[in-house]
Amino acid sequence: MNDARGSDNTGYEPIGNEVGPNPATRDGYESLKISRREFLNKEIELSTTLVRDHSDSVLNFLEKAHVTLMTILQNLLRELGLEGPTQFETFHDDTKPTLSTLAFLKYPKHEECATDSVGHNKHTDIGSLTFLLAQQWGLQIMTPGSDKWAFVKPRPKHAVINVGDSLHFPSGGQLASVLHRVVPLEGKQVEDRYSIAYLMRVNDDLKWISTNGRVWSAKEWHDLKFDAFRTSDSMKDGVQIVTGMREIRGV
Ligand SMILES: O=C(O)CCC(=O)C(=O)O
Ligand SMILES: [Fe+2]
């Protein structure tokens, strides 16, 4: 595929690039990603038909998803009294480096791919807020305080909005990032599943202190988390990276 770039934010990634939700399996999705910054600055040229022939629609979607998330963010911050010195909104400055990404994901049905490549491993999202569209079943969440997975019913014309680690840590946990994963309803992917995720992220240089007292920049956290997604090592230096330090046992 021409657009394979070996990047976490731009281009094509095949199935099996990351660890899967079941022990000893890899993930079961392929993706096409578009870096918001590179796309707005016209720095990327993806030859994939979706981007080449529909760039106006992609731009329109990207802008609408971004504005929607920024509106939600502003309202959340106001309601929680987190405006003022923290000023999270100002950490989404398009003139500065940021890793916000639009991702198109396909989980091919199992006649087309190996059954040891299934779903999407458990994780909390890296960035500030996520706008997720999916028409088929598969998304599961574990709400804070619970140790059980629950399917999220797909609702036509509804998006799923999730908080990411970059709001969770700086808000002192007032905004919780929900742990989620994707698994096929019947253990096997019986139909192609498609999802679109706009992963809004803060500027690379935003710093915060995690629950174990370490200072992170948004970019450091992003890069370490992608390393953990690819290996079966979800812990790093005693820190649970993929689960956003939720310290959940046995999941
Ligand atoms: O495919 C999905 O429904 C979820 C995707 C997801 O969690 C992500 O891209 O962070
Ligand atoms: Fe996610």
PDB file of N, CA and C in Angstrom, residues 72-123:
ATOM      1  N   ILE A  72     -17.567  20.932  23.528  1.00  0.00           N
ATOM      2  CA  ILE A  72     -17.790  20.044  24.688  1.00  0.00           C
ATOM      3  C   ILE A  72     -16.743  20.339  25.756  1.00  0.00           C
ATOM      4  N   LEU A  73     -15.493  20.491  25.321  1.00  0.00           N
ATOM      5  CA  LEU A  73     -14.396  20.756  26.269  1.00  0.00           C
ATOM      6  C   LEU A  73     -14.654  22.037  27.065  1.00  0.00           C
ATOM      7  N   GLN A  74     -15.025  23.103  26.332  1.00  0.00           N
ATOM      8  CA  GLN A  74     -15.257  24.378  27.020  1.00  0.00           C
ATOM      9  C   GLN A  74     -16.374  24.249  28.052  1.00  0.00           C
ATOM     10  N   ASN A  75     -17.441  23.520  27.684  1.00  0.00           N
ATOM     11  CA  ASN A  75     -18.565  23.356  28.611  1.00  0.00           C
ATOM     12  C   ASN A  75     -18.185  22.504  29.815  1.00  0.00           C
ATOM     13  N   LEU A  76     -17.423  21.431  29.567  1.00  0.00           N
ATOM     14  CA  LEU A  76     -16.977  20.586  30.685  1.00  0.00           C
ATOM     15  C   LEU A  76     -16.129  21.392  31.662  1.00  0.00           C
ATOM     16  N   LEU A  77     -15.204  22.170  31.109  1.00  0.00           N
ATOM     17  CA  LEU A  77     -14.296  22.937  31.962  1.00  0.00           C
ATOM     18  C   LEU A  77     -15.065  23.980  32.775  1.00  0.00           C
ATOM     19  N   ARG A  78     -16.053  24.594  32.118  1.00  0.00           N
ATOM     20  CA  ARG A  78     -16.837  25.609  32.842  1.00  0.00           C
ATOM     21  C   ARG A  78     -17.615  24.957  33.981  1.00  0.00           C
ATOM     22  N   GLU A  79     -18.283  23.833  33.656  1.00  0.00           N
ATOM     23  CA  GLU A  79     -19.086  23.136  34.678  1.00  0.00           C
ATOM     24  C   GLU A  79     -18.233  22.684  35.860  1.00  0.00           C
ATOM     25  N   LEU A  80     -16.987  22.276  35.580  1.00  0.00           N
ATOM     26  CA  LEU A  80     -16.129  21.746  36.644  1.00  0.00           C
ATOM     27  C   LEU A  80     -15.296  22.834  37.326  1.00  0.00           C
ATOM     28  N   GLY A  81     -15.466  24.067  36.852  1.00  0.00           N
ATOM     29  CA  GLY A  81     -14.682  25.156  37.430  1.00  0.00           C
ATOM     30  C   GLY A  81     -13.201  25.018  37.136  1.00  0.00           C
ATOM     31  N   LEU A  82     -12.880  24.396  35.992  1.00  0.00           N
ATOM     32  CA  LEU A  82     -11.461  24.203  35.644  1.00  0.00           C
ATOM     33  C   LEU A  82     -10.957  25.243  34.640  1.00  0.00           C
ATOM     34  N   GLU A  83     -11.737  26.310  34.469  1.00  0.00           N
ATOM     35  CA  GLU A  83     -11.232  27.384  33.612  1.00  0.00           C
ATOM     36  C   GLU A  83     -10.177  28.142  34.410  1.00  0.00           C
ATOM     37  N   GLY A  84      -9.614  29.142  33.820  1.00  0.00           N
ATOM     38  CA  GLY A  84      -8.652  29.949  34.582  1.00  0.00           C
ATOM     39  C   GLY A  84      -7.238  29.490  34.320  1.00  0.00           C
ATOM     40  N   PRO A  85      -6.436  29.312  35.407  1.00  0.00           N
ATOM     41  CA  PRO A  85      -5.008  29.107  35.193  1.00  0.00           C
ATOM     42  C   PRO A  85      -4.686  27.903  34.315  1.00  0.00           C
ATOM     43  N   THR A  86      -5.529  26.848  34.391  1.00  0.00           N
ATOM     44  CA  THR A  86      -5.203  25.657  33.601  1.00  0.00           C
ATOM     45  C   THR A  86      -5.394  25.895  32.105  1.00  0.00           C
ATOM     46  N   GLN A  87      -6.467  26.584  31.732  1.00  0.00           N
ATOM     47  CA  GLN A  87      -6.703  26.970  30.338  1.00  0.00           C
ATOM     48  C   GLN A  87      -6.451  25.852  29.328  1.00  0.00           C
ATOM     49  N   PHE A  88      -7.117  24.721  29.519  1.00  0.00           N
ATOM     50  CA  PHE A  88      -6.881  23.594  28.619  1.00  0.00           C
ATOM     51  C   PHE A  88      -7.128  23.945  27.150  1.00  0.00           C
ATOM     52  N   GLU A  89      -8.120  24.813  26.916  1.00  0.00           N
ATOM     53  CA  GLU A  89      -8.446  25.111  25.512  1.00  0.00           C
ATOM     54  C   GLU A  89      -7.247  25.676  24.776  1.00  0.00           C
ATOM     55  N   THR A  90      -6.436  26.454  25.506  1.00  0.00           N
ATOM     56  CA  THR A  90      -5.322  27.102  24.813  1.00  0.00           C
ATOM     57  C   THR A  90      -4.233  26.092  24.436  1.00  0.00           C
ATOM     58  N   PHE A  91      -4.339  24.884  24.959  1.00  0.00           N
ATOM     59  CA  PHE A  91      -3.362  23.863  24.578  1.00  0.00           C
ATOM     60  C   PHE A  91      -3.749  23.112  23.309  1.00  0.00           C
ATOM     61  N   HIS A  92      -4.728  23.654  22.583  1.00  0.00           N
ATOM     62  CA  HIS A  92      -5.092  23.085  21.284  1.00  0.00           C
ATOM     63  C   HIS A  92      -4.822  24.149  20.213  1.00  0.00           C
ATOM     64  N   ASP A  93      -3.633  24.686  20.234  1.00  0.00           N
ATOM     65  CA  ASP A  93      -3.258  25.775  19.334  1.00  0.00           C
ATOM     66  C   ASP A  93      -2.743  25.170  18.017  1.00  0.00           C
ATOM     67  N   ASP A  94      -3.506  25.426  16.928  1.00  0.00           N
ATOM     68  CA  ASP A  94      -3.153  24.825  15.633  1.00  0.00           C
ATOM     69  C   ASP A  94      -1.838  25.332  15.058  1.00  0.00           C
ATOM     70  N   THR A  95      -1.311  26.427  15.619  1.00  0.00           N
ATOM     71  CA  THR A  95      -0.048  26.941  15.073  1.00  0.00           C
ATOM     72  C   THR A  95       1.153  26.224  15.705  1.00  0.00           C
ATOM     73  N   LYS A  96       0.875  25.406  16.736  1.00  0.00           N
ATOM     74  CA  LYS A  96       1.974  24.700  17.409  1.00  0.00           C
ATOM     75  C   LYS A  96       1.881  23.194  17.145  1.00  0.00           C
ATOM     76  N   PRO A  97       3.022  22.467  17.294  1.00  0.00           N
ATOM     77  CA  PRO A  97       2.975  21.026  17.048  1.00  0.00           C
ATOM     78  C   PRO A  97       1.955  20.319  17.931  1.00  0.00           C
ATOM     79  N   THR A  98       1.186  19.447  17.290  1.00  0.00           N
ATOM     80  CA  THR A  98       0.186  18.662  18.001  1.00  0.00           C
ATOM     81  C   THR A  98      -0.059  17.384  17.205  1.00  0.00           C
ATOM     82  N   LEU A  99      -0.523  16.342  17.884  1.00  0.00           N
ATOM     83  CA  LEU A  99      -0.640  15.032  17.222  1.00  0.00           C
ATOM     84  C   LEU A  99      -2.096  14.608  17.028  1.00  0.00           C
ATOM     85  N   SER A 100      -3.003  15.600  16.919  1.00  0.00           N
ATOM     86  CA  SER A 100      -4.407  15.266  16.663  1.00  0.00           C
ATOM     87  C   SER A 100      -4.511  14.492  15.353  1.00  0.00           C
ATOM     88  N   THR A 101      -5.328  13.435  15.372  1.00  0.00           N
ATOM     89  CA  THR A 101      -5.348  12.507  14.243  1.00  0.00           C
ATOM     90  C   THR A 101      -6.773  12.069  13.920  1.00  0.00           C
ATOM     91  N   LEU A 102      -7.076  12.021  12.629  1.00  0.00           N
ATOM     92  CA  LEU A 102      -8.336  11.435  12.162  1.00  0.00           C
ATOM     93  C   LEU A 102      -8.010  10.032  11.677  1.00  0.00           C
ATOM     94  N   ALA A 103      -8.712   9.032  12.236  1.00  0.00           N
ATOM     95  CA  ALA A 103      -8.382   7.638  11.894  1.00  0.00           C
ATOM     96  C   ALA A 103      -9.608   6.927  11.333  1.00  0.00           C
ATOM     97  N   PHE A 104      -9.433   6.280  10.190  1.00  0.00           N
ATOM     98  CA  PHE A 104     -10.468   5.421   9.604  1.00  0.00           C
ATOM     99  C   PHE A 104     -10.037   3.981   9.862  1.00  0.00           C
ATOM    100  N   LEU A 105     -10.876   3.214  10.555  1.00  0.00           N
ATOM    101  CA  LEU A 105     -10.478   1.854  10.920  1.00  0.00           C
ATOM    102  C   LEU A 105     -11.409   0.828  10.275  1.00  0.00           C
ATOM    103  N   LYS A 106     -10.823  -0.279   9.849  1.00  0.00           N
ATOM    104  CA  LYS A 106     -11.622  -1.392   9.314  1.00  0.00           C
ATOM    105  C   LYS A 106     -11.191  -2.668  10.007  1.00  0.00           C
ATOM    106  N   TYR A 107     -12.182  -3.383  10.573  1.00  0.00           N
ATOM    107  CA  TYR A 107     -11.937  -4.686  11.188  1.00  0.00           C
ATOM    108  C   TYR A 107     -12.511  -5.709  10.219  1.00  0.00           C
ATOM    109  N   PRO A 108     -11.691  -6.269   9.330  1.00  0.00           N
ATOM    110  CA  PRO A 108     -12.245  -7.151   8.288  1.00  0.00           C
ATOM    111  C   PRO A 108     -12.823  -8.430   8.868  1.00  0.00           C
ATOM    112  N   LYS A 109     -13.857  -8.960   8.203  1.00  0.00           N
ATOM    113  CA  LYS A 109     -14.465 -10.199   8.702  1.00  0.00           C
ATOM    114  C   LYS A 109     -13.475 -11.344   8.572  1.00  0.00           C
ATOM    115  N   HIS A 110     -13.728 -12.397   9.327  1.00  0.00           N
ATOM    116  CA  HIS A 110     -12.678 -13.393   9.502  1.00  0.00           C
ATOM    117  C   HIS A 110     -12.431 -14.338   8.351  1.00  0.00           C
ATOM    118  N   GLU A 111     -13.315 -14.321   7.352  1.00  0.00           N
ATOM    119  CA  GLU A 111     -12.963 -15.072   6.143  1.00  0.00           C
ATOM    120  C   GLU A 111     -11.769 -14.399   5.471  1.00  0.00           C
ATOM    121  N   GLU A 112     -11.617 -13.102   5.755  1.00  0.00           N
ATOM    122  CA  GLU A 112     -10.578 -12.340   5.051  1.00  0.00           C
ATOM    123  C   GLU A 112      -9.302 -12.168   5.868  1.00  0.00           C
ATOM    124  N   CYS A 113      -9.331 -12.497   7.150  1.00  0.00           N
ATOM    125  CA  CYS A 113      -8.123 -12.311   7.947  1.00  0.00           C
ATOM    126  C   CYS A 113      -7.994 -13.435   8.970  1.00  0.00           C
ATOM    127  N   ALA A 114      -6.809 -13.576   9.506  1.00  0.00           N
ATOM    128  CA  ALA A 114      -6.547 -14.671  10.438  1.00  0.00           C
ATOM    129  C   ALA A 114      -7.285 -14.452  11.752  1.00  0.00           C
ATOM    130  N   THR A 115      -7.763 -15.542  12.373  1.00  0.00           N
ATOM    131  CA  THR A 115      -8.513 -15.384  13.625  1.00  0.00           C
ATOM    132  C   THR A 115      -7.599 -15.089  14.820  1.00  0.00           C
ATOM    133  N   ASP A 116      -6.288 -15.099  14.604  1.00  0.00           N
ATOM    134  CA  ASP A 116      -5.428 -14.655  15.706  1.00  0.00           C
ATOM    135  C   ASP A 116      -5.170 -13.146  15.621  1.00  0.00           C
ATOM    136  N   SER A 117      -5.868 -12.487  14.692  1.00  0.00           N
ATOM    137  CA  SER A 117      -5.834 -11.017  14.621  1.00  0.00           C
ATOM    138  C   SER A 117      -7.247 -10.527  14.867  1.00  0.00           C
ATOM    139  N   VAL A 118      -7.526 -10.101  16.100  1.00  0.00           N
ATOM    140  CA  VAL A 118      -8.907  -9.796  16.504  1.00  0.00           C
ATOM    141  C   VAL A 118      -8.959  -8.474  17.259  1.00  0.00           C
ATOM    142  N   GLY A 119      -9.929  -7.638  16.907  1.00  0.00           N
ATOM    143  CA  GLY A 119     -10.288  -6.495  17.744  1.00  0.00           C
ATOM    144  C   GLY A 119      -9.195  -5.455  17.985  1.00  0.00           C
ATOM    145  N   HIS A 120      -9.354  -4.773  19.104  1.00  0.00           N
ATOM    146  CA  HIS A 120      -8.502  -3.624  19.456  1.00  0.00           C
ATOM    147  C   HIS A 120      -8.263  -3.720  20.955  1.00  0.00           C
ATOM    148  N   ASN A 121      -7.027  -3.749  21.359  1.00  0.00           N
ATOM    149  CA  ASN A 121      -6.699  -3.985  22.765  1.00  0.00           C
ATOM    150  C   ASN A 121      -7.262  -2.897  23.699  1.00  0.00           C
ATOM    151  N   LYS A 122      -7.400  -3.267  24.967  1.00  0.00           N
ATOM    152  CA  LYS A 122      -7.873  -2.299  25.975  1.00  0.00           C
ATOM    153  C   LYS A 122      -6.921  -1.103  26.049  1.00  0.00           C
ATOM    154  N   HIS A 123      -7.503   0.068  26.204  1.00  0.00           N
ATOM    155  CA  HIS A 123      -6.671   1.272  26.342  1.00  0.00           C
ATOM    156  C   HIS A 123      -7.538   2.444  26.806  1.00  0.00           C
TER     157      HIS A 123
END
